[in-house]
N, CA, C and O atoms as a CHARMM CRD file, in Angstrom:
* protein
*
  268
    1    1 UNK  N    -11.24300  -9.49800  14.73700 PROA 1      0.00000
    2    1 UNK  CA   -11.06600  -8.57000  13.64300 PROA 1      0.00000
    3    1 UNK  C    -11.57600  -7.18900  14.04900 PROA 1      0.00000
    4    1 UNK  O    -12.12500  -7.00800  15.13500 PROA 1      0.00000
    5    2 UNK  N    -11.39000  -6.25200  13.18500 PROA 2      0.00000
    6    2 UNK  CA   -11.73000  -4.87500  13.51600 PROA 2      0.00000
    7    2 UNK  C    -13.11300  -4.45000  13.04900 PROA 2      0.00000
    8    2 UNK  O    -13.50500  -3.30300  13.26000 PROA 2      0.00000
    9    3 UNK  N    -13.85900  -5.34700  12.42100 PROA 3      0.00000
   10    3 UNK  CA   -15.22100  -5.02300  12.00200 PROA 3      0.00000
   11    3 UNK  C    -15.34300  -4.34600  10.65400 PROA 3      0.00000
   12    3 UNK  O    -16.42300  -3.87300  10.30000 PROA 3      0.00000
   13    4 UNK  N    -14.26200  -4.28800   9.89200 PROA 4      0.00000
   14    4 UNK  CA   -14.33700  -3.64600   8.58200 PROA 4      0.00000
   15    4 UNK  C    -15.03200  -4.57000   7.59100 PROA 4      0.00000
   16    4 UNK  O    -15.02500  -5.79200   7.74600 PROA 4      0.00000
   17    5 UNK  N    -15.62900  -3.96900   6.57500 PROA 5      0.00000
   18    5 UNK  CA   -16.32900  -4.73700   5.55700 PROA 5      0.00000
   19    5 UNK  C    -15.38900  -5.02000   4.38000 PROA 5      0.00000
   20    5 UNK  O    -14.32200  -4.41700   4.26700 PROA 5      0.00000
   21    6 UNK  N    -15.79500  -5.93600   3.51600 PROA 6      0.00000
   22    6 UNK  CA   -14.99500  -6.22900   2.32300 PROA 6      0.00000
   23    6 UNK  C    -14.87800  -5.01100   1.42200 PROA 6      0.00000
   24    6 UNK  O    -13.83900  -4.79800   0.79700 PROA 6      0.00000
   25    7 UNK  N    -15.92900  -4.21600   1.35100 PROA 7      0.00000
   26    7 UNK  CA   -15.87500  -2.99900   0.52700 PROA 7      0.00000
   27    7 UNK  C    -14.86000  -2.01000   1.09000 PROA 7      0.00000
   28    7 UNK  O    -14.11000  -1.38500   0.33900 PROA 7      0.00000
   29    8 UNK  N    -14.84100  -1.87000   2.40700 PROA 8      0.00000
   30    8 UNK  CA   -13.87200  -0.96500   3.03300 PROA 8      0.00000
   31    8 UNK  C    -12.44400  -1.45900   2.80000 PROA 8      0.00000
   32    8 UNK  O    -11.54100  -0.66400   2.53700 PROA 8      0.00000
   33    9 UNK  N    -12.25000  -2.75900   2.89700 PROA 9      0.00000
   34    9 UNK  CA   -10.92400  -3.32400   2.66700 PROA 9      0.00000
   35    9 UNK  C    -10.49800  -3.15100   1.21100 PROA 9      0.00000
   36    9 UNK  O     -9.33800  -2.84400   0.93800 PROA 9      0.00000
   37   10 UNK  N    -11.42000  -3.34400   0.28400 PROA 10     0.00000
   38   10 UNK  CA   -11.11600  -3.14800  -1.13100 PROA 10     0.00000
   39   10 UNK  C    -10.73900  -1.69200  -1.40700 PROA 10     0.00000
   40   10 UNK  O     -9.81500  -1.42100  -2.17500 PROA 10     0.00000
   41   11 UNK  N    -11.44500  -0.77000  -0.78800 PROA 11     0.00000
   42   11 UNK  CA   -11.13900   0.65700  -0.96400 PROA 11     0.00000
   43   11 UNK  C     -9.78100   0.98800  -0.35300 PROA 11     0.00000
   44   11 UNK  O     -9.00800   1.74700  -0.93700 PROA 11     0.00000
   45   12 UNK  N     -9.48500   0.42800   0.81400 PROA 12     0.00000
   46   12 UNK  CA    -8.18000   0.65600   1.44100 PROA 12     0.00000
   47   12 UNK  C     -7.06900   0.12600   0.54300 PROA 12     0.00000
   48   12 UNK  O     -6.02900   0.77000   0.39900 PROA 12     0.00000
   49   13 UNK  N     -7.27800  -1.03900  -0.06000 PROA 13     0.00000
   50   13 UNK  CA    -6.27500  -1.60400  -0.95200 PROA 13     0.00000
   51   13 UNK  C     -6.10200  -0.72500  -2.18900 PROA 13     0.00000
   52   13 UNK  O     -4.97700  -0.50900  -2.64100 PROA 13     0.00000
   53   14 UNK  N     -7.18900  -0.22500  -2.72900 PROA 14     0.00000
   54   14 UNK  CA    -7.11300   0.66100  -3.89900 PROA 14     0.00000
   55   14 UNK  C     -6.32200   1.91500  -3.57000 PROA 14     0.00000
   56   14 UNK  O     -5.46100   2.33500  -4.34200 PROA 14     0.00000
   57   15 UNK  N     -6.61500   2.51100  -2.42000 PROA 15     0.00000
   58   15 UNK  CA    -5.91200   3.72700  -2.00800 PROA 15     0.00000
   59   15 UNK  C     -4.42800   3.45000  -1.77300 PROA 15     0.00000
   60   15 UNK  O     -3.57500   4.26300  -2.12800 PROA 15     0.00000
   61   16 UNK  N     -4.12900   2.30600  -1.17600 PROA 16     0.00000
   62   16 UNK  CA    -2.73800   1.92700  -0.95600 PROA 16     0.00000
   63   16 UNK  C     -2.00100   1.72100  -2.26800 PROA 16     0.00000
   64   16 UNK  O     -0.84500   2.11800  -2.41400 PROA 16     0.00000
   65   17 UNK  N     -2.68300   1.09400  -3.22300 PROA 17     0.00000
   66   17 UNK  CA    -2.08100   0.85900  -4.53400 PROA 17     0.00000
   67   17 UNK  C     -1.77700   2.18200  -5.23500 PROA 17     0.00000
   68   17 UNK  O     -0.71500   2.34500  -5.83700 PROA 17     0.00000
   69   18 UNK  N     -2.69800   3.10600  -5.15300 PROA 18     0.00000
   70   18 UNK  CA    -2.46700   4.43000  -5.75700 PROA 18     0.00000
   71   18 UNK  C     -1.25400   5.10700  -5.11800 PROA 18     0.00000
   72   18 UNK  O     -0.42500   5.70200  -5.80700 PROA 18     0.00000
   73   19 UNK  N     -1.16700   5.00600  -3.79200 PROA 19     0.00000
   74   19 UNK  CA    -0.02700   5.60700  -3.09500 PROA 19     0.00000
   75   19 UNK  C      1.27000   4.92900  -3.50300 PROA 19     0.00000
   76   19 UNK  O      2.28400   5.59800  -3.70500 PROA 19     0.00000
   77   20 UNK  N      1.24800   3.61000  -3.62500 PROA 20     0.00000
   78   20 UNK  CA     2.44800   2.87200  -3.99300 PROA 20     0.00000
   79   20 UNK  C      2.94800   3.18300  -5.38700 PROA 20     0.00000
   80   20 UNK  O      4.13800   3.04200  -5.66900 PROA 20     0.00000
   81   21 UNK  N      2.06000   3.59900  -6.25000 PROA 21     0.00000
   82   21 UNK  CA     2.44600   3.91700  -7.62500 PROA 21     0.00000
   83   21 UNK  C      3.03000   5.32100  -7.75400 PROA 21     0.00000
   84   21 UNK  O      3.48000   5.71000  -8.83200 PROA 21     0.00000
   85   22 UNK  N      3.02500   6.07500  -6.67100 PROA 22     0.00000
   86   22 UNK  CA     3.62800   7.41000  -6.68100 PROA 22     0.00000
   87   22 UNK  C      4.99800   7.32300  -6.02000 PROA 22     0.00000
   88   22 UNK  O      5.10800   6.99900  -4.83800 PROA 22     0.00000
   89   23 UNK  N      6.02000   7.61100  -6.77900 PROA 23     0.00000
   90   23 UNK  CA     7.40200   7.42600  -6.33700 PROA 23     0.00000
   91   23 UNK  C      7.73900   8.12500  -5.01800 PROA 23     0.00000
   92   23 UNK  O      8.50800   7.59100  -4.21900 PROA 23     0.00000
   93   24 UNK  N      7.18600   9.28300  -4.78700 PROA 24     0.00000
   94   24 UNK  CA     7.55200  10.05100  -3.60000 PROA 24     0.00000
   95   24 UNK  C      6.75900   9.67800  -2.34200 PROA 24     0.00000
   96   24 UNK  O      7.00500  10.23200  -1.27100 PROA 24     0.00000
   97   25 UNK  N      5.82400   8.75600  -2.46500 PROA 25     0.00000
   98   25 UNK  CA     5.04000   8.31600  -1.29700 PROA 25     0.00000
   99   25 UNK  C      5.78400   7.20400  -0.57800 PROA 25     0.00000
  100   25 UNK  O      6.67800   6.58100  -1.15200 PROA 25     0.00000
  101   26 UNK  N      5.41700   6.94400   0.69600 PROA 26     0.00000
  102   26 UNK  CA     6.05600   5.87900   1.43400 PROA 26     0.00000
  103   26 UNK  C      5.05100   5.17300   2.33200 PROA 26     0.00000
  104   26 UNK  O      4.01200   5.73400   2.68300 PROA 26     0.00000
  105   27 UNK  N      5.36700   3.95500   2.69400 PROA 27     0.00000
  106   27 UNK  CA     4.44100   3.09800   3.44000 PROA 27     0.00000
  107   27 UNK  C      4.05900   3.68000   4.80000 PROA 27     0.00000
  108   27 UNK  O      2.98700   3.37700   5.32300 PROA 27     0.00000
  109   28 UNK  N      4.91000   4.49600   5.36500 PROA 28     0.00000
  110   28 UNK  CA     4.62800   5.12000   6.65300 PROA 28     0.00000
  111   28 UNK  C      3.44400   6.07800   6.61000 PROA 28     0.00000
  112   28 UNK  O      2.98700   6.54200   7.65400 PROA 28     0.00000
  113   29 UNK  N      2.94800   6.37600   5.42600 PROA 29     0.00000
  114   29 UNK  CA     1.79200   7.25900   5.28500 PROA 29     0.00000
  115   29 UNK  C      0.47100   6.53200   5.49900 PROA 29     0.00000
  116   29 UNK  O     -0.59100   7.15100   5.43300 PROA 29     0.00000
  117   30 UNK  N      0.52200   5.23800   5.75400 PROA 30     0.00000
  118   30 UNK  CA    -0.70400   4.46800   5.92500 PROA 30     0.00000
  119   30 UNK  C     -1.64200   5.18100   6.90500 PROA 30     0.00000
  120   30 UNK  O     -1.25400   5.46400   8.03800 PROA 30     0.00000
  121   31 UNK  N     -2.86900   5.46900   6.47200 PROA 31     0.00000
  122   31 UNK  CA    -3.78600   6.23700   7.31800 PROA 31     0.00000
  123   31 UNK  C     -4.48600   5.40800   8.39800 PROA 31     0.00000
  124   31 UNK  O     -5.23800   5.95900   9.20200 PROA 31     0.00000
  125   32 UNK  N     -4.25400   4.11300   8.42700 PROA 32     0.00000
  126   32 UNK  CA    -4.93300   3.23800   9.38200 PROA 32     0.00000
  127   32 UNK  C     -3.95300   2.79700  10.46600 PROA 32     0.00000
  128   32 UNK  O     -2.82400   2.40800  10.17000 PROA 32     0.00000
  129   33 UNK  N     -4.38800   2.85800  11.71200 PROA 33     0.00000
  130   33 UNK  CA    -3.51800   2.42900  12.80200 PROA 33     0.00000
  131   33 UNK  C     -3.82800   0.98400  13.20200 PROA 33     0.00000
  132   33 UNK  O     -4.61000   0.30500  12.53700 PROA 33     0.00000
  133   34 UNK  N     -3.21800   0.52900  14.27500 PROA 34     0.00000
  134   34 UNK  CA    -3.35400  -0.86000  14.70800 PROA 34     0.00000
  135   34 UNK  C     -4.78000  -1.24800  15.12000 PROA 34     0.00000
  136   34 UNK  O     -5.08700  -2.43600  15.21700 PROA 34     0.00000
  137   35 UNK  N     -5.63100  -0.28700  15.35800 PROA 35     0.00000
  138   35 UNK  CA    -7.01400  -0.61300  15.74700 PROA 35     0.00000
  139   35 UNK  C     -7.86300  -1.01900  14.54100 PROA 35     0.00000
  140   35 UNK  O     -8.92700  -1.61800  14.69800 PROA 35     0.00000
  141   36 UNK  N     -7.39400  -0.69700  13.35900 PROA 36     0.00000
  142   36 UNK  CA    -8.09100  -1.08000  12.12100 PROA 36     0.00000
  143   36 UNK  C     -7.16500  -2.01700  11.34600 PROA 36     0.00000
  144   36 UNK  O     -6.75400  -1.71500  10.22600 PROA 36     0.00000
  145   37 UNK  N     -6.84900  -3.14600  11.95400 PROA 37     0.00000
  146   37 UNK  CA    -5.84600  -4.05100  11.40600 PROA 37     0.00000
  147   37 UNK  C     -6.15000  -4.46600   9.97300 PROA 37     0.00000
  148   37 UNK  O     -5.26900  -4.38900   9.11700 PROA 37     0.00000
  149   38 UNK  N     -7.36000  -4.89800   9.69200 PROA 38     0.00000
  150   38 UNK  CA    -7.69600  -5.38200   8.34500 PROA 38     0.00000
  151   38 UNK  C     -7.52600  -4.27200   7.31000 PROA 38     0.00000
  152   38 UNK  O     -7.03100  -4.52300   6.21200 PROA 38     0.00000
  153   39 UNK  N     -7.93100  -3.05500   7.64900 PROA 39     0.00000
  154   39 UNK  CA    -7.77800  -1.93400   6.71300 PROA 39     0.00000
  155   39 UNK  C     -6.30400  -1.57000   6.54300 PROA 39     0.00000
  156   39 UNK  O     -5.85400  -1.27100   5.43700 PROA 39     0.00000
  157   40 UNK  N     -5.56100  -1.59800   7.64100 PROA 40     0.00000
  158   40 UNK  CA    -4.11900  -1.30900   7.56400 PROA 40     0.00000
  159   40 UNK  C     -3.42500  -2.34500   6.68700 PROA 40     0.00000
  160   40 UNK  O     -2.62500  -1.99600   5.81900 PROA 40     0.00000
  161   41 UNK  N     -3.73200  -3.61400   6.91600 PROA 41     0.00000
  162   41 UNK  CA    -3.13200  -4.68700   6.13300 PROA 41     0.00000
  163   41 UNK  C     -3.48700  -4.53600   4.65700 PROA 41     0.00000
  164   41 UNK  O     -2.62600  -4.70200   3.79300 PROA 41     0.00000
  165   42 UNK  N     -4.74700  -4.22300   4.36400 PROA 42     0.00000
  166   42 UNK  CA    -5.18700  -4.05300   2.97500 PROA 42     0.00000
  167   42 UNK  C     -4.46500  -2.88000   2.31900 PROA 42     0.00000
  168   42 UNK  O     -4.02200  -2.98700   1.17600 PROA 42     0.00000
  169   43 UNK  N     -4.34400  -1.76500   3.03200 PROA 43     0.00000
  170   43 UNK  CA    -3.67300  -0.59200   2.47800 PROA 43     0.00000
  171   43 UNK  C     -2.20500  -0.92000   2.18300 PROA 43     0.00000
  172   43 UNK  O     -1.69800  -0.59500   1.10900 PROA 43     0.00000
  173   44 UNK  N     -1.53300  -1.55800   3.13100 PROA 44     0.00000
  174   44 UNK  CA    -0.12800  -1.89000   2.94000 PROA 44     0.00000
  175   44 UNK  C      0.06200  -2.91600   1.82200 PROA 44     0.00000
  176   44 UNK  O      1.04000  -2.84900   1.07700 PROA 44     0.00000
  177   45 UNK  N     -0.86600  -3.85900   1.70600 PROA 45     0.00000
  178   45 UNK  CA    -0.81700  -4.82300   0.61400 PROA 45     0.00000
  179   45 UNK  C     -0.97000  -4.09400  -0.72500 PROA 45     0.00000
  180   45 UNK  O     -0.23200  -4.35900  -1.67300 PROA 45     0.00000
  181   46 UNK  N     -1.91600  -3.19300  -0.78900 PROA 46     0.00000
  182   46 UNK  CA    -2.09900  -2.39100  -1.99500 PROA 46     0.00000
  183   46 UNK  C     -0.87100  -1.55300  -2.30400 PROA 46     0.00000
  184   46 UNK  O     -0.47800  -1.42900  -3.46400 PROA 46     0.00000
  185   47 UNK  N     -0.26300  -0.97600  -1.27500 PROA 47     0.00000
  186   47 UNK  CA     0.93700  -0.16600  -1.45700 PROA 47     0.00000
  187   47 UNK  C      2.04900  -1.00500  -2.08600 PROA 47     0.00000
  188   47 UNK  O      2.73100  -0.55800  -3.00800 PROA 47     0.00000
  189   48 UNK  N      2.22200  -2.21600  -1.57900 PROA 48     0.00000
  190   48 UNK  CA     3.24300  -3.11300  -2.12600 PROA 48     0.00000
  191   48 UNK  C      2.97600  -3.43000  -3.58900 PROA 48     0.00000
  192   48 UNK  O      3.89000  -3.41800  -4.41400 PROA 48     0.00000
  193   49 UNK  N      1.72700  -3.71100  -3.90200 PROA 49     0.00000
  194   49 UNK  CA     1.37400  -4.01900  -5.28300 PROA 49     0.00000
  195   49 UNK  C      1.57700  -2.79600  -6.18200 PROA 49     0.00000
  196   49 UNK  O      1.99600  -2.92400  -7.33200 PROA 49     0.00000
  197   50 UNK  N      1.27800  -1.62900  -5.65200 PROA 50     0.00000
  198   50 UNK  CA     1.51800  -0.40200  -6.40600 PROA 50     0.00000
  199   50 UNK  C      2.99900  -0.18800  -6.68700 PROA 50     0.00000
  200   50 UNK  O      3.36900   0.27200  -7.76700 PROA 50     0.00000
  201   51 UNK  N      3.84600  -0.52200  -5.71700 PROA 51     0.00000
  202   51 UNK  CA     5.28900  -0.39700  -5.90100 PROA 51     0.00000
  203   51 UNK  C      5.78000  -1.34000  -7.00300 PROA 51     0.00000
  204   51 UNK  O      6.62900  -0.96800  -7.81400 PROA 51     0.00000
  205   52 UNK  N      5.24800  -2.54600  -7.02500 PROA 52     0.00000
  206   52 UNK  CA     5.62700  -3.49700  -8.06900 PROA 52     0.00000
  207   52 UNK  C      5.24100  -2.93000  -9.43200 PROA 52     0.00000
  208   52 UNK  O      6.02600  -2.99100 -10.37800 PROA 52     0.00000
  209   53 UNK  N      4.04000  -2.38200  -9.53100 PROA 53     0.00000
  210   53 UNK  CA     3.59800  -1.79500 -10.80100 PROA 53     0.00000
  211   53 UNK  C      4.47200  -0.60600 -11.18800 PROA 53     0.00000
  212   53 UNK  O      4.79200  -0.42600 -12.36300 PROA 53     0.00000
  213   54 UNK  N      4.86000   0.20800 -10.20200 PROA 54     0.00000
  214   54 UNK  CA     5.74000   1.35000 -10.46800 PROA 54     0.00000
  215   54 UNK  C      7.07200   0.86400 -11.02000 PROA 54     0.00000
  216   54 UNK  O      7.57800   1.42300 -11.99300 PROA 54     0.00000
  217   55 UNK  N      7.64000  -0.15900 -10.41900 PROA 55     0.00000
  218   55 UNK  CA     8.91200  -0.70300 -10.88900 PROA 55     0.00000
  219   55 UNK  C      8.78500  -1.23300 -12.31700 PROA 55     0.00000
  220   55 UNK  O      9.67100  -1.01500 -13.14400 PROA 55     0.00000
  221   56 UNK  N      7.69200  -1.92500 -12.60300 PROA 56     0.00000
  222   56 UNK  CA     7.48800  -2.45600 -13.95100 PROA 56     0.00000
  223   56 UNK  C      7.36900  -1.33300 -14.97100 PROA 56     0.00000
  224   56 UNK  O      7.94500  -1.40600 -16.05700 PROA 56     0.00000
  225   57 UNK  N      6.62500  -0.30800 -14.62200 PROA 57     0.00000
  226   57 UNK  CA     6.38000   0.76800 -15.58500 PROA 57     0.00000
  227   57 UNK  C      7.60500   1.63700 -15.82800 PROA 57     0.00000
  228   57 UNK  O      7.76000   2.21100 -16.90600 PROA 57     0.00000
  229   58 UNK  N      8.47400   1.73400 -14.82800 PROA 58     0.00000
  230   58 UNK  CA     9.67300   2.55700 -14.98800 PROA 58     0.00000
  231   58 UNK  C     10.92100   1.71900 -15.25500 PROA 58     0.00000
  232   58 UNK  O     12.00700   2.25300 -15.47700 PROA 58     0.00000
  233   59 UNK  N     10.74600   0.39400 -15.23000 PROA 59     0.00000
  234   59 UNK  CA    11.85300  -0.54400 -15.43600 PROA 59     0.00000
  235   59 UNK  C     13.03400  -0.22400 -14.53700 PROA 59     0.00000
  236   59 UNK  O     14.17800  -0.17600 -14.98800 PROA 59     0.00000
  237   60 UNK  N     12.74200  -0.00400 -13.25300 PROA 60     0.00000
  238   60 UNK  CA    13.78100   0.29500 -12.27800 PROA 60     0.00000
  239   60 UNK  C     13.74100  -0.74100 -11.16400 PROA 60     0.00000
  240   60 UNK  O     12.78100  -1.49800 -11.02000 PROA 60     0.00000
  241   61 UNK  N     14.80400  -0.74900 -10.39000 PROA 61     0.00000
  242   61 UNK  CA    14.86600  -1.59300  -9.20400 PROA 61     0.00000
  243   61 UNK  C     14.24100  -0.82900  -8.03500 PROA 61     0.00000
  244   61 UNK  O     14.18200   0.40100  -8.05800 PROA 61     0.00000
  245   62 UNK  N     13.77500  -1.55400  -7.01400 PROA 62     0.00000
  246   62 UNK  CA    13.23100  -0.88300  -5.83900 PROA 62     0.00000
  247   62 UNK  C     14.28400   0.05100  -5.22200 PROA 62     0.00000
  248   62 UNK  O     15.47800  -0.24500  -5.25600 PROA 62     0.00000
  249   63 UNK  N     13.84200   1.15000  -4.67500 PROA 63     0.00000
  250   63 UNK  CA    14.76700   2.10100  -4.07500 PROA 63     0.00000
  251   63 UNK  C     15.30700   1.60300  -2.74800 PROA 63     0.00000
  252   63 UNK  O     16.42200   1.95400  -2.36400 PROA 63     0.00000
  253   64 UNK  N     14.54700   0.80300  -2.05200 PROA 64     0.00000
  254   64 UNK  CA    15.00300   0.25400  -0.78100 PROA 64     0.00000
  255   64 UNK  C     14.64400  -1.21300  -0.69500 PROA 64     0.00000
  256   64 UNK  O     13.61400  -1.64300  -1.21500 PROA 64     0.00000
  257   65 UNK  N     15.47800  -1.96200  -0.05400 PROA 65     0.00000
  258   65 UNK  CA    15.22500  -3.37300   0.18000 PROA 65     0.00000
  259   65 UNK  C     15.65000  -3.69700   1.60500 PROA 65     0.00000
  260   65 UNK  O     16.63800  -3.16000   2.10600 PROA 65     0.00000
  261   66 UNK  N     14.90700  -4.56200   2.24200 PROA 66     0.00000
  262   66 UNK  CA    15.29900  -5.06200   3.54500 PROA 66     0.00000
  263   66 UNK  C     16.23400  -6.23300   3.31000 PROA 66     0.00000
  264   66 UNK  O     15.90800  -7.15700   2.56500 PROA 66     0.00000
  265   67 UNK  N     17.38500  -6.19600   3.93900 PROA 67     0.00000
  266   67 UNK  CA    18.34000  -7.29500   3.73100 PROA 67     0.00000
  267   67 UNK  C     18.64400  -7.99200   5.00200 PROA 67     0.00000
  268   67 UNK  O     19.42800  -8.94100   5.01400 PROA 67     0.00000
């Protein structure tokens, strides 16, 4: 692992969730690179959850889907 703490991971997830809830943000903005895997994973997980919340609140479909 990369040595991150649970608090750091929780904060990364919170920040990712906030980013995901903003329509004009995108996952490529993740501030953590491959050397901070746990933080990157937490941020991206939060981003995904934020996107789900954005879709629910706006009652829209995702703008992009992998097919």
